[in-house]
């Protein structure tokens, strides 16, 4: 009983050493193959974890991009506000002698802005432009209006 199956088959002449080695290798390969299949559920969980991590990284990138765009918009709005406030024709210059109603279109509405004769002439020639800051209208030089449009 101490003899293995291989020894018994070898003694009877049914199997030689080369065939035995091949059979042993094949058995080893099969064992490895089955072992690999058993680890696949772990691989699936790792794969899912990587997928979740990749999706999270993508969401984070998109969120950062949105935040960056919002910050850029805010900075541009602040620059435009500063340009208008620094270069507008002051209200006391326009309202003290402002007796001429200058009509203009804002979206779908026709608005009225009272100006002096000198300012009306500059508006007509295109030297001055009416801009809207928050809920009020202001006069600024045409060069400043072009800078605002570029932003």
PDB file of C-alpha atoms in Angstrom:
ATOM      1  CA  UNK A   1       0.000   0.000   0.000  1.00  0.00           C
ATOM      2  CA  UNK A   2       3.001   2.305   0.380  1.00  0.00           C
ATOM      3  CA  UNK A   3       3.426   2.472  -3.380  1.00  0.00           C
ATOM      4  CA  UNK A   4       1.782   5.340  -5.227  1.00  0.00           C
ATOM      5  CA  UNK A   5      -0.382   4.823  -8.247  1.00  0.00           C
ATOM      6  CA  UNK A   6       2.429   6.051 -10.471  1.00  0.00           C
ATOM      7  CA  UNK A   7       4.841   3.495  -9.049  1.00  0.00           C
ATOM      8  CA  UNK A   8       2.328   0.719  -9.576  1.00  0.00           C
ATOM      9  CA  UNK A   9       1.612   1.738 -13.177  1.00  0.00           C
ATOM     10  CA  UNK A  10       5.313   2.189 -13.867  1.00  0.00           C
ATOM     11  CA  UNK A  11       6.092  -1.334 -12.589  1.00  0.00           C
ATOM     12  CA  UNK A  12       3.373  -2.828 -14.736  1.00  0.00           C
ATOM     13  CA  UNK A  13       4.776  -0.970 -17.781  1.00  0.00           C
ATOM     14  CA  UNK A  14       1.648   0.999 -18.589  1.00  0.00           C
ATOM     15  CA  UNK A  15       3.228   4.424 -17.921  1.00  0.00           C
ATOM     16  CA  UNK A  16       6.734   5.769 -18.473  1.00  0.00           C
ATOM     17  CA  UNK A  17       8.362   8.732 -16.690  1.00  0.00           C
ATOM     18  CA  UNK A  18       7.790  11.263 -19.526  1.00  0.00           C
ATOM     19  CA  UNK A  19       4.050  10.628 -19.667  1.00  0.00           C
ATOM     20  CA  UNK A  20       3.883  10.909 -15.887  1.00  0.00           C
ATOM     21  CA  UNK A  21       5.635  14.299 -15.951  1.00  0.00           C
ATOM     22  CA  UNK A  22       3.246  15.537 -18.642  1.00  0.00           C
ATOM     23  CA  UNK A  23       0.243  14.394 -16.632  1.00  0.00           C
ATOM     24  CA  UNK A  24       1.628  16.081 -13.514  1.00  0.00           C
ATOM     25  CA  UNK A  25       2.203  19.357 -15.411  1.00  0.00           C
ATOM     26  CA  UNK A  26      -1.291  19.249 -16.861  1.00  0.00           C
ATOM     27  CA  UNK A  27      -2.767  18.647 -13.422  1.00  0.00           C
ATOM     28  CA  UNK A  28      -0.769  21.598 -12.074  1.00  0.00           C
ATOM     29  CA  UNK A  29      -2.016  23.835 -14.922  1.00  0.00           C
ATOM     30  CA  UNK A  30      -5.602  22.857 -14.259  1.00  0.00           C
ATOM     31  CA  UNK A  31      -5.171  23.622 -10.563  1.00  0.00           C
ATOM     32  CA  UNK A  32      -3.766  27.065 -11.411  1.00  0.00           C
ATOM     33  CA  UNK A  33      -6.603  27.711 -13.809  1.00  0.00           C
ATOM     34  CA  UNK A  34      -9.222  26.904 -11.195  1.00  0.00           C
ATOM     35  CA  UNK A  35      -7.394  28.948  -8.597  1.00  0.00           C
ATOM     36  CA  UNK A  36      -7.451  31.950 -10.965  1.00  0.00           C
ATOM     37  CA  UNK A  37     -11.204  31.615 -11.376  1.00  0.00           C
ATOM     38  CA  UNK A  38     -11.698  31.705  -7.650  1.00  0.00           C
ATOM     39  CA  UNK A  39      -9.918  35.057  -7.362  1.00  0.00           C
ATOM     40  CA  UNK A  40     -12.044  36.694 -10.051  1.00  0.00           C
ATOM     41  CA  UNK A  41     -14.769  37.788  -7.612  1.00  0.00           C
ATOM     42  CA  UNK A  42     -12.053  39.653  -5.756  1.00  0.00           C
ATOM     43  CA  UNK A  43     -10.939  41.128  -9.049  1.00  0.00           C
ATOM     44  CA  UNK A  44     -14.510  42.229  -9.727  1.00  0.00           C
ATOM     45  CA  UNK A  45     -14.647  44.043  -6.409  1.00  0.00           C
ATOM     46  CA  UNK A  46     -11.284  45.655  -7.110  1.00  0.00           C
ATOM     47  CA  UNK A  47     -12.469  46.583 -10.570  1.00  0.00           C
ATOM     48  CA  UNK A  48     -15.652  48.106  -9.149  1.00  0.00           C
ATOM     49  CA  UNK A  49     -13.625  50.037  -6.571  1.00  0.00           C
ATOM     50  CA  UNK A  50     -11.375  51.396  -9.310  1.00  0.00           C
ATOM     51  CA  UNK A  51     -14.405  52.313 -11.379  1.00  0.00           C
ATOM     52  CA  UNK A  52     -15.973  54.155  -8.436  1.00  0.00           C
ATOM     53  CA  UNK A  53     -12.704  55.953  -7.788  1.00  0.00           C
ATOM     54  CA  UNK A  54     -12.405  56.934 -11.456  1.00  0.00           C
ATOM     55  CA  UNK A  55     -15.988  58.235 -11.495  1.00  0.00           C
ATOM     56  CA  UNK A  56     -15.355  60.233  -8.328  1.00  0.00           C
ATOM     57  CA  UNK A  57     -12.204  61.744  -9.817  1.00  0.00           C
ATOM     58  CA  UNK A  58     -14.160  62.689 -12.949  1.00  0.00           C
ATOM     59  CA  UNK A  59     -16.928  64.312 -10.873  1.00  0.00           C
ATOM     60  CA  UNK A  60     -14.311  66.190  -8.853  1.00  0.00           C
ATOM     61  CA  UNK A  61     -12.659  67.462 -12.037  1.00  0.00           C
ATOM     62  CA  UNK A  62     -16.024  68.622 -13.400  1.00  0.00           C
ATOM     63  CA  UNK A  63     -16.905  70.315 -10.114  1.00  0.00           C
ATOM     64  CA  UNK A  64     -13.534  72.062  -9.998  1.00  0.00           C
ATOM     65  CA  UNK A  65     -14.027  73.194 -13.597  1.00  0.00           C
ATOM     66  CA  UNK A  66     -17.457  74.612 -12.725  1.00  0.00           C
ATOM     67  CA  UNK A  67     -16.045  76.413  -9.693  1.00  0.00           C
ATOM     68  CA  UNK A  68     -13.224  77.812 -11.789  1.00  0.00           C
ATOM     69  CA  UNK A  69     -15.671  79.058 -14.436  1.00  0.00           C
ATOM     70  CA  UNK A  70     -17.871  80.647 -11.760  1.00  0.00           C
ATOM     71  CA  UNK A  71     -14.853  82.394 -10.241  1.00  0.00           C
ATOM     72  CA  UNK A  72     -13.789  83.645 -13.680  1.00  0.00           C
ATOM     73  CA  UNK A  73     -17.311  84.958 -14.359  1.00  0.00           C
ATOM     74  CA  UNK A  74     -17.331  86.720 -11.012  1.00  0.00           C
ATOM     75  CA  UNK A  75     -13.923  88.276 -11.684  1.00  0.00           C
ATOM     76  CA  UNK A  76     -15.021  89.475 -15.129  1.00  0.00           C
ATOM     77  CA  UNK A  77     -18.208  90.971 -13.656  1.00  0.00           C
ATOM     78  CA  UNK A  78     -16.112  92.796 -11.055  1.00  0.00           C
ATOM     79  CA  UNK A  79     -13.786  94.123 -13.770  1.00  0.00           C
ATOM     80  CA  UNK A  80     -16.744  95.358 -15.822  1.00  0.00           C
ATOM     81  CA  UNK A  81     -18.280  97.035 -12.787  1.00  0.00           C
ATOM     82  CA  UNK A  82     -14.973  98.721 -12.005  1.00  0.00           C
ATOM     83  CA  UNK A  83     -14.589  99.923 -15.610  1.00  0.00           C
ATOM     84  CA  UNK A  84     -18.073 101.443 -15.584  1.00  0.00           C
ATOM     85  CA  UNK A  85     -17.701 103.071 -12.169  1.00  0.00           C
ATOM     86  CA  UNK A  86     -14.309 104.581 -12.971  1.00  0.00           C
ATOM     87  CA  UNK A  87     -15.200 105.883 -16.438  1.00  0.00           C
ATOM     88  CA  UNK A  88     -18.866 106.842 -16.292  1.00  0.00           C
ATOM     89  CA  UNK A  89     -20.014 110.377 -16.872  1.00  0.00           C
ATOM     90  CA  UNK A  90     -21.127 111.504 -13.424  1.00  0.00           C
ATOM     91  CA  UNK A  91     -24.821 111.984 -12.686  1.00  0.00           C
ATOM     92  CA  UNK A  92     -24.477 115.648 -11.698  1.00  0.00           C
ATOM     93  CA  UNK A  93     -23.090 116.421 -15.162  1.00  0.00           C
ATOM     94  CA  UNK A  94     -26.022 114.719 -16.864  1.00  0.00           C
ATOM     95  CA  UNK A  95     -28.957 115.575 -14.611  1.00  0.00           C
ATOM     96  CA  UNK A  96     -28.381 119.277 -13.870  1.00  0.00           C
ATOM     97  CA  UNK A  97     -29.171 120.448 -17.404  1.00  0.00           C
ATOM     98  CA  UNK A  98     -30.651 117.197 -18.692  1.00  0.00           C
ATOM     99  CA  UNK A  99     -33.786 118.134 -20.525  1.00  0.00           C
ATOM    100  CA  UNK A 100     -33.595 116.004 -23.653  1.00  0.00           C
ATOM    101  CA  UNK A 101     -35.038 112.505 -23.462  1.00  0.00           C
ATOM    102  CA  UNK A 102     -32.814 110.010 -25.272  1.00  0.00           C
ATOM    103  CA  UNK A 103     -34.712 106.807 -26.067  1.00  0.00           C
ATOM    104  CA  UNK A 104     -32.904 103.484 -26.453  1.00  0.00           C
ATOM    105  CA  UNK A 105     -33.757  99.790 -26.475  1.00  0.00           C
ATOM    106  CA  UNK A 106     -32.823  97.490 -23.594  1.00  0.00           C
ATOM    107  CA  UNK A 107     -33.822  93.956 -24.535  1.00  0.00           C
ATOM    108  CA  UNK A 108     -37.472  94.220 -25.578  1.00  0.00           C
ATOM    109  CA  UNK A 109     -38.167  97.466 -23.711  1.00  0.00           C
ATOM    110  CA  UNK A 110     -37.643 101.051 -24.821  1.00  0.00           C
ATOM    111  CA  UNK A 111     -35.944 103.037 -22.081  1.00  0.00           C
ATOM    112  CA  UNK A 112     -35.554 106.791 -21.652  1.00  0.00           C
ATOM    113  CA  UNK A 113     -32.376 108.514 -20.462  1.00  0.00           C
ATOM    114  CA  UNK A 114     -32.294 112.286 -19.945  1.00  0.00           C
ATOM    115  CA  UNK A 115     -29.188 114.014 -21.294  1.00  0.00           C
ATOM    116  CA  UNK A 116     -27.906 117.454 -22.175  1.00  0.00           C
ATOM    117  CA  UNK A 117     -27.633 118.638 -25.760  1.00  0.00           C
ATOM    118  CA  UNK A 118     -23.860 118.097 -25.724  1.00  0.00           C
ATOM    119  CA  UNK A 119     -24.212 114.524 -24.418  1.00  0.00           C
ATOM    120  CA  UNK A 120     -26.969 113.794 -26.937  1.00  0.00           C
ATOM    121  CA  UNK A 121     -24.646 114.846 -29.755  1.00  0.00           C
ATOM    122  CA  UNK A 122     -21.884 112.576 -28.414  1.00  0.00           C
ATOM    123  CA  UNK A 123     -24.340 109.670 -28.120  1.00  0.00           C
ATOM    124  CA  UNK A 124     -25.529 110.168 -31.698  1.00  0.00           C
ATOM    125  CA  UNK A 125     -21.956 110.291 -33.024  1.00  0.00           C
ATOM    126  CA  UNK A 126     -21.039 107.166 -31.076  1.00  0.00           C
ATOM    127  CA  UNK A 127     -18.511 108.827 -28.762  1.00  0.00           C
ATOM    128  CA  UNK A 128     -20.582 107.881 -25.708  1.00  0.00           C
ATOM    129  CA  UNK A 129     -22.446 104.662 -25.000  1.00  0.00           C
ATOM    130  CA  UNK A 130     -25.221 103.815 -22.545  1.00  0.00           C
ATOM    131  CA  UNK A 131     -24.384 100.807 -20.366  1.00  0.00           C
ATOM    132  CA  UNK A 132     -26.407  99.075 -17.689  1.00  0.00           C
ATOM    133  CA  UNK A 133     -24.863  98.442 -14.292  1.00  0.00           C
ATOM    134  CA  UNK A 134     -27.147  96.397 -12.056  1.00  0.00           C
ATOM    135  CA  UNK A 135     -30.453  98.301 -12.415  1.00  0.00           C
ATOM    136  CA  UNK A 136     -29.178 101.736 -13.468  1.00  0.00           C
ATOM    137  CA  UNK A 137     -27.969 103.142 -16.770  1.00  0.00           C
ATOM    138  CA  UNK A 138     -24.706 105.031 -17.165  1.00  0.00           C
ATOM    139  CA  UNK A 139     -22.843 106.867 -19.903  1.00  0.00           C
ATOM    140  CA  UNK A 140     -19.299 105.747 -20.689  1.00  0.00           C
ATOM    141  CA  UNK A 141     -16.885 106.568 -23.518  1.00  0.00           C
ATOM    142  CA  UNK A 142     -17.074 104.265 -26.559  1.00  0.00           C
ATOM    143  CA  UNK A 143     -13.542 102.926 -25.954  1.00  0.00           C
ATOM    144  CA  UNK A 144     -14.544 101.685 -22.508  1.00  0.00           C
ATOM    145  CA  UNK A 145     -17.675 100.082 -23.957  1.00  0.00           C
ATOM    146  CA  UNK A 146     -15.490  98.155 -26.413  1.00  0.00           C
ATOM    147  CA  UNK A 147     -13.349  96.894 -23.527  1.00  0.00           C
ATOM    148  CA  UNK A 148     -16.513  95.796 -21.732  1.00  0.00           C
ATOM    149  CA  UNK A 149     -17.718  93.931 -24.821  1.00  0.00           C
ATOM    150  CA  UNK A 150     -14.376  92.136 -25.127  1.00  0.00           C
ATOM    151  CA  UNK A 151     -14.723  90.789 -21.615  1.00  0.00           C
TER     152      UNK A 151
END
